[in-house]
Amino acid sequence: MEVKVKVFSVNKTLPYDASLLRINFSLPQINEIALNISQRSTVSGINEIAYALKALMLTDLTTLAGDDTAANVRRLCVRACLPFEPQFFEKSFERTLLPDIHCAAVCVYPARVADAYKTLQQYGKLDEISIAAVATGFPTGQYGLQTRLQEISYAILAGATEIDIVINRQLALIGDWEGVYNEVVLMRNACGERAHLKTILAIGELGSMENVYKASMVCMLAGADFIKTSTGKEAVNATLPVGLVMIYAIQEFKRRTGQIVGLKPAGGVRTVRDAIAWITLVKETLGMHWLQPELFRFGASGLLDDIEKGGAQWRRAAGKGLSNTQYTTYSKIGNIRIKNTQLLINKKRFFLTDLLNER
């Protein structure tokens, strides 16, 4: 199978700067801010549909199991391409929306990248849905450096366009941040311009919020395109307080260097309500322009299941019809303005286009 070579605009490696690692924050205050944001993230009814579809389009649909097969990965890719049955769209949405509503990426082990590439190629989605591969000895990272670097090259040659690497937690826990930086630089170089680099911090194994902040900074200095919370295999994965600390690092890094880095919470984002809380957090800190696949992703395997469970509720909402007042409320989504949104409603159907697509 011939793999199409792609070239991407990627973040550049910056010199190691220990001054960026200086941090002083109050953990109780971080928790309080995260709790307040969580309490403001409650939506219902038609508004929840908007957020659910937005979350879907920001999702890296993931399978990272020991029993993954070509058939499993094919099913995953088909779900990413066509998250809803066409019959559902005939009843609830304008059918022409079907090609535009899909996951942002699929995420698999390097050995399964070729299977994902083949399926996405068959469905004509290679330019719309990215192929992410976990690499560098995922999830532990306890492999020799050369082996980890070779795994990146193997995944890219098989068709991966994004590489989710795990950082060396051993170096992080002994405070060797320059050592972490040097390894990630080599991983950035291994990706080159052929793949975006997402760095998994494994926050549940870093020991403190200060270490989460420092790990975020050294990965961004090394050229990461995204910083990612977790492997999904740790006891503690994506939480809003951790996300807030990583966002503070992204903001400070942008202020000091002008370089923009994306965020990917992974592990623990299982429901639409979880996703809404994260979307609200990003909207209120980084801004609406961050809510696009180039800058924000969910790493999830169960989120799509929860979105699908809401399908029956959506059909009931569509059947009831909605008033002009509800149209206005929906178009604003609280403080979120929807750009170029079309919502046509009658007694049986409602149509959504360019959902929350504000750049």
PDB file of C-alpha atoms in Angstrom, residues 22-177:
ATOM      1  CA  ARG A  22       9.325  29.085  37.541  1.00  0.00           C
ATOM      2  CA  ILE A  23       5.808  28.848  38.877  1.00  0.00           C
ATOM      3  CA  ASN A  24       3.951  29.842  42.015  1.00  0.00           C
ATOM      4  CA  PHE A  25       0.236  29.116  42.345  1.00  0.00           C
ATOM      5  CA  SER A  26      -2.271  28.120  45.000  1.00  0.00           C
ATOM      6  CA  LEU A  27      -3.698  24.622  44.601  1.00  0.00           C
ATOM      7  CA  PRO A  28      -6.900  25.459  46.570  1.00  0.00           C
ATOM      8  CA  GLN A  29      -7.452  28.416  44.261  1.00  0.00           C
ATOM      9  CA  ILE A  30      -6.911  26.248  41.177  1.00  0.00           C
ATOM     10  CA  ASN A  31      -9.483  23.761  42.490  1.00  0.00           C
ATOM     11  CA  GLU A  32     -11.954  26.539  43.296  1.00  0.00           C
ATOM     12  CA  ILE A  33     -11.676  28.096  39.834  1.00  0.00           C
ATOM     13  CA  ALA A  34     -12.125  24.712  38.167  1.00  0.00           C
ATOM     14  CA  LEU A  35     -15.171  23.969  40.339  1.00  0.00           C
ATOM     15  CA  ASN A  36     -16.770  27.322  39.504  1.00  0.00           C
ATOM     16  CA  ILE A  37     -16.266  26.741  35.791  1.00  0.00           C
ATOM     17  CA  SER A  38     -17.718  23.254  36.107  1.00  0.00           C
ATOM     18  CA  GLN A  39     -20.816  24.638  37.822  1.00  0.00           C
ATOM     19  CA  ARG A  40     -21.303  27.143  34.975  1.00  0.00           C
ATOM     20  CA  SER A  41     -21.105  24.466  32.304  1.00  0.00           C
ATOM     21  CA  THR A  42     -24.608  23.026  32.690  1.00  0.00           C
ATOM     22  CA  VAL A  43     -26.729  23.114  29.531  1.00  0.00           C
ATOM     23  CA  SER A  44     -29.778  21.140  28.485  1.00  0.00           C
ATOM     24  CA  GLY A  45     -32.160  20.469  25.654  1.00  0.00           C
ATOM     25  CA  ILE A  46     -31.269  21.816  22.233  1.00  0.00           C
ATOM     26  CA  ASN A  47     -28.158  23.516  23.627  1.00  0.00           C
ATOM     27  CA  GLU A  48     -26.775  20.163  24.700  1.00  0.00           C
ATOM     28  CA  ILE A  49     -27.102  18.908  21.129  1.00  0.00           C
ATOM     29  CA  ALA A  50     -24.905  21.739  19.896  1.00  0.00           C
ATOM     30  CA  TYR A  51     -22.191  20.986  22.409  1.00  0.00           C
ATOM     31  CA  ALA A  52     -22.456  17.237  21.800  1.00  0.00           C
ATOM     32  CA  LEU A  53     -21.875  17.605  18.069  1.00  0.00           C
ATOM     33  CA  LYS A  54     -19.030  20.038  18.666  1.00  0.00           C
ATOM     34  CA  ALA A  55     -17.418  17.566  21.061  1.00  0.00           C
ATOM     35  CA  LEU A  56     -17.776  14.800  18.500  1.00  0.00           C
ATOM     36  CA  MET A  57     -15.977  16.874  15.876  1.00  0.00           C
ATOM     37  CA  LEU A  58     -13.123  17.487  18.340  1.00  0.00           C
ATOM     38  CA  THR A  59     -12.704  13.823  19.291  1.00  0.00           C
ATOM     39  CA  ASP A  60      -9.763  11.516  18.604  1.00  0.00           C
ATOM     40  CA  LEU A  61     -11.725   8.262  18.562  1.00  0.00           C
ATOM     41  CA  THR A  62      -9.416   5.802  20.261  1.00  0.00           C
ATOM     42  CA  THR A  63      -8.750   2.096  20.603  1.00  0.00           C
ATOM     43  CA  LEU A  64      -5.633   1.072  22.513  1.00  0.00           C
ATOM     44  CA  ALA A  65      -6.328  -2.485  23.599  1.00  0.00           C
ATOM     45  CA  GLY A  66      -4.109  -5.527  23.563  1.00  0.00           C
ATOM     46  CA  ASP A  67      -6.645  -7.410  21.464  1.00  0.00           C
ATOM     47  CA  ASP A  68      -6.994  -4.767  18.728  1.00  0.00           C
ATOM     48  CA  THR A  69      -7.273  -6.362  15.286  1.00  0.00           C
ATOM     49  CA  ALA A  70      -7.643  -5.056  11.740  1.00  0.00           C
ATOM     50  CA  ALA A  71     -11.395  -5.623  12.048  1.00  0.00           C
ATOM     51  CA  ASN A  72     -11.605  -3.636  15.306  1.00  0.00           C
ATOM     52  CA  VAL A  73      -9.725  -0.724  13.784  1.00  0.00           C
ATOM     53  CA  ARG A  74     -11.877  -0.798  10.672  1.00  0.00           C
ATOM     54  CA  ARG A  75     -15.025  -0.535  12.807  1.00  0.00           C
ATOM     55  CA  LEU A  76     -13.448   2.344  14.726  1.00  0.00           C
ATOM     56  CA  CYS A  77     -12.678   4.215  11.505  1.00  0.00           C
ATOM     57  CA  VAL A  78     -16.172   3.638  10.118  1.00  0.00           C
ATOM     58  CA  ARG A  79     -17.633   5.089  13.338  1.00  0.00           C
ATOM     59  CA  ALA A  80     -15.296   8.075  13.079  1.00  0.00           C
ATOM     60  CA  CYS A  81     -16.403   8.691   9.484  1.00  0.00           C
ATOM     61  CA  LEU A  82     -20.104   7.981  10.013  1.00  0.00           C
ATOM     62  CA  PRO A  83     -20.928   8.430  13.710  1.00  0.00           C
ATOM     63  CA  PHE A  84     -24.650   8.264  13.002  1.00  0.00           C
ATOM     64  CA  GLU A  85     -26.727   6.040  10.757  1.00  0.00           C
ATOM     65  CA  PRO A  86     -27.841   7.831   7.561  1.00  0.00           C
ATOM     66  CA  GLN A  87     -31.447   7.109   8.582  1.00  0.00           C
ATOM     67  CA  PHE A  88     -30.912   9.267  11.667  1.00  0.00           C
ATOM     68  CA  PHE A  89     -29.970  12.205   9.469  1.00  0.00           C
ATOM     69  CA  GLU A  90     -33.013  11.695   7.269  1.00  0.00           C
ATOM     70  CA  LYS A  91     -35.242  12.063  10.329  1.00  0.00           C
ATOM     71  CA  SER A  92     -33.401  14.780  12.220  1.00  0.00           C
ATOM     72  CA  PHE A  93     -30.863  16.651  10.100  1.00  0.00           C
ATOM     73  CA  GLU A  94     -30.358  17.921   6.620  1.00  0.00           C
ATOM     74  CA  ARG A  95     -28.728  14.980   4.854  1.00  0.00           C
ATOM     75  CA  THR A  96     -26.078  17.180   3.234  1.00  0.00           C
ATOM     76  CA  LEU A  97     -24.571  17.675   6.703  1.00  0.00           C
ATOM     77  CA  LEU A  98     -23.597  14.014   6.920  1.00  0.00           C
ATOM     78  CA  PRO A  99     -20.097  14.379   5.333  1.00  0.00           C
ATOM     79  CA  ASP A 100     -19.228  17.265   7.685  1.00  0.00           C
ATOM     80  CA  ILE A 101     -20.069  15.584  10.992  1.00  0.00           C
ATOM     81  CA  HIS A 102     -17.232  13.220  11.855  1.00  0.00           C
ATOM     82  CA  CYS A 103     -14.477  12.765  14.422  1.00  0.00           C
ATOM     83  CA  ALA A 104     -11.264  14.776  14.188  1.00  0.00           C
ATOM     84  CA  ALA A 105      -8.986  11.722  14.234  1.00  0.00           C
ATOM     85  CA  VAL A 106      -8.621   8.074  15.072  1.00  0.00           C
ATOM     86  CA  CYS A 107      -5.925   7.026  17.543  1.00  0.00           C
ATOM     87  CA  VAL A 108      -4.354   3.558  17.423  1.00  0.00           C
ATOM     88  CA  TYR A 109      -1.132   1.673  18.112  1.00  0.00           C
ATOM     89  CA  PRO A 110       1.599   1.952  15.428  1.00  0.00           C
ATOM     90  CA  ALA A 111       0.991  -1.643  14.308  1.00  0.00           C
ATOM     91  CA  ARG A 112      -2.609  -0.746  13.445  1.00  0.00           C
ATOM     92  CA  VAL A 113      -1.913   2.507  11.561  1.00  0.00           C
ATOM     93  CA  ALA A 114      -1.900   0.780   8.168  1.00  0.00           C
ATOM     94  CA  ASP A 115      -5.347  -0.672   8.897  1.00  0.00           C
ATOM     95  CA  ALA A 116      -6.680   2.790   9.754  1.00  0.00           C
ATOM     96  CA  TYR A 117      -5.076   4.309   6.654  1.00  0.00           C
ATOM     97  CA  LYS A 118      -6.649   1.710   4.388  1.00  0.00           C
ATOM     98  CA  THR A 119     -10.142   2.230   5.802  1.00  0.00           C
ATOM     99  CA  LEU A 120     -10.027   6.031   5.757  1.00  0.00           C
ATOM    100  CA  GLN A 121      -8.709   5.872   2.193  1.00  0.00           C
ATOM    101  CA  GLN A 122     -11.650   3.681   1.175  1.00  0.00           C
ATOM    102  CA  TYR A 123     -14.068   6.195   2.686  1.00  0.00           C
ATOM    103  CA  GLY A 124     -12.288   9.178   1.118  1.00  0.00           C
ATOM    104  CA  LYS A 125     -11.559  10.751   4.516  1.00  0.00           C
ATOM    105  CA  LEU A 126      -7.756  10.856   4.612  1.00  0.00           C
ATOM    106  CA  ASP A 127      -7.753  14.642   4.239  1.00  0.00           C
ATOM    107  CA  GLU A 128     -10.476  15.182   6.837  1.00  0.00           C
ATOM    108  CA  ILE A 129      -9.744  12.659   9.597  1.00  0.00           C
ATOM    109  CA  SER A 130      -6.213  12.446  10.977  1.00  0.00           C
ATOM    110  CA  ILE A 131      -4.488   9.214  11.968  1.00  0.00           C
ATOM    111  CA  ALA A 132      -2.846   9.502  15.377  1.00  0.00           C
ATOM    112  CA  ALA A 133      -0.494   6.833  16.660  1.00  0.00           C
ATOM    113  CA  VAL A 134       0.682   6.464  20.234  1.00  0.00           C
ATOM    114  CA  ALA A 135       4.414   5.847  20.248  1.00  0.00           C
ATOM    115  CA  THR A 136       7.678   5.888  22.223  1.00  0.00           C
ATOM    116  CA  GLY A 137       6.799   2.880  24.356  1.00  0.00           C
ATOM    117  CA  PHE A 138       3.231   3.850  25.207  1.00  0.00           C
ATOM    118  CA  PRO A 139       1.990   3.883  27.906  1.00  0.00           C
ATOM    119  CA  THR A 140       5.040   3.583  30.185  1.00  0.00           C
ATOM    120  CA  GLY A 141       7.842   4.946  28.011  1.00  0.00           C
ATOM    121  CA  GLN A 142      10.160   2.411  29.650  1.00  0.00           C
ATOM    122  CA  TYR A 143      12.086   1.529  26.507  1.00  0.00           C
ATOM    123  CA  GLY A 144      15.442   2.530  25.103  1.00  0.00           C
ATOM    124  CA  LEU A 145      15.544   5.915  23.409  1.00  0.00           C
ATOM    125  CA  GLN A 146      16.476   4.584  19.975  1.00  0.00           C
ATOM    126  CA  THR A 147      13.626   2.080  20.089  1.00  0.00           C
ATOM    127  CA  ARG A 148      11.205   4.861  20.951  1.00  0.00           C
ATOM    128  CA  LEU A 149      12.444   7.032  18.087  1.00  0.00           C
ATOM    129  CA  GLN A 150      12.234   4.148  15.617  1.00  0.00           C
ATOM    130  CA  GLU A 151       8.621   3.597  16.618  1.00  0.00           C
ATOM    131  CA  ILE A 152       7.813   7.161  15.541  1.00  0.00           C
ATOM    132  CA  SER A 153       9.359   6.616  12.107  1.00  0.00           C
ATOM    133  CA  TYR A 154       7.546   3.297  11.711  1.00  0.00           C
ATOM    134  CA  ALA A 155       4.157   4.885  12.469  1.00  0.00           C
ATOM    135  CA  ILE A 156       4.711   7.778  10.054  1.00  0.00           C
ATOM    136  CA  LEU A 157       5.790   5.477   7.238  1.00  0.00           C
ATOM    137  CA  ALA A 158       2.592   3.466   7.818  1.00  0.00           C
ATOM    138  CA  GLY A 159       0.469   6.612   7.395  1.00  0.00           C
ATOM    139  CA  ALA A 160       0.245   8.347  10.772  1.00  0.00           C
ATOM    140  CA  THR A 161      -0.137  12.124  10.580  1.00  0.00           C
ATOM    141  CA  GLU A 162      -0.034  12.712  14.339  1.00  0.00           C
ATOM    142  CA  ILE A 163       2.242  11.108  16.919  1.00  0.00           C
ATOM    143  CA  ASP A 164       1.210  10.948  20.583  1.00  0.00           C
ATOM    144  CA  ILE A 165       4.440  10.382  22.502  1.00  0.00           C
ATOM    145  CA  VAL A 166       4.834   9.711  26.224  1.00  0.00           C
ATOM    146  CA  ILE A 167       7.420  11.705  28.126  1.00  0.00           C
ATOM    147  CA  ASN A 168      10.053  10.107  30.337  1.00  0.00           C
ATOM    148  CA  ARG A 169       8.439  10.323  33.788  1.00  0.00           C
ATOM    149  CA  GLN A 170      11.586   9.017  35.466  1.00  0.00           C
ATOM    150  CA  LEU A 171      13.486  12.124  34.357  1.00  0.00           C
ATOM    151  CA  ALA A 172      10.583  14.355  35.345  1.00  0.00           C
ATOM    152  CA  LEU A 173      10.320  12.905  38.847  1.00  0.00           C
ATOM    153  CA  ILE A 174      13.995  13.524  39.599  1.00  0.00           C
ATOM    154  CA  GLY A 175      13.712  17.085  38.265  1.00  0.00           C
ATOM    155  CA  ASP A 176      15.859  16.562  35.157  1.00  0.00           C
ATOM    156  CA  TRP A 177      13.735  18.847  33.005  1.00  0.00           C
TER     157      TRP A 177
END
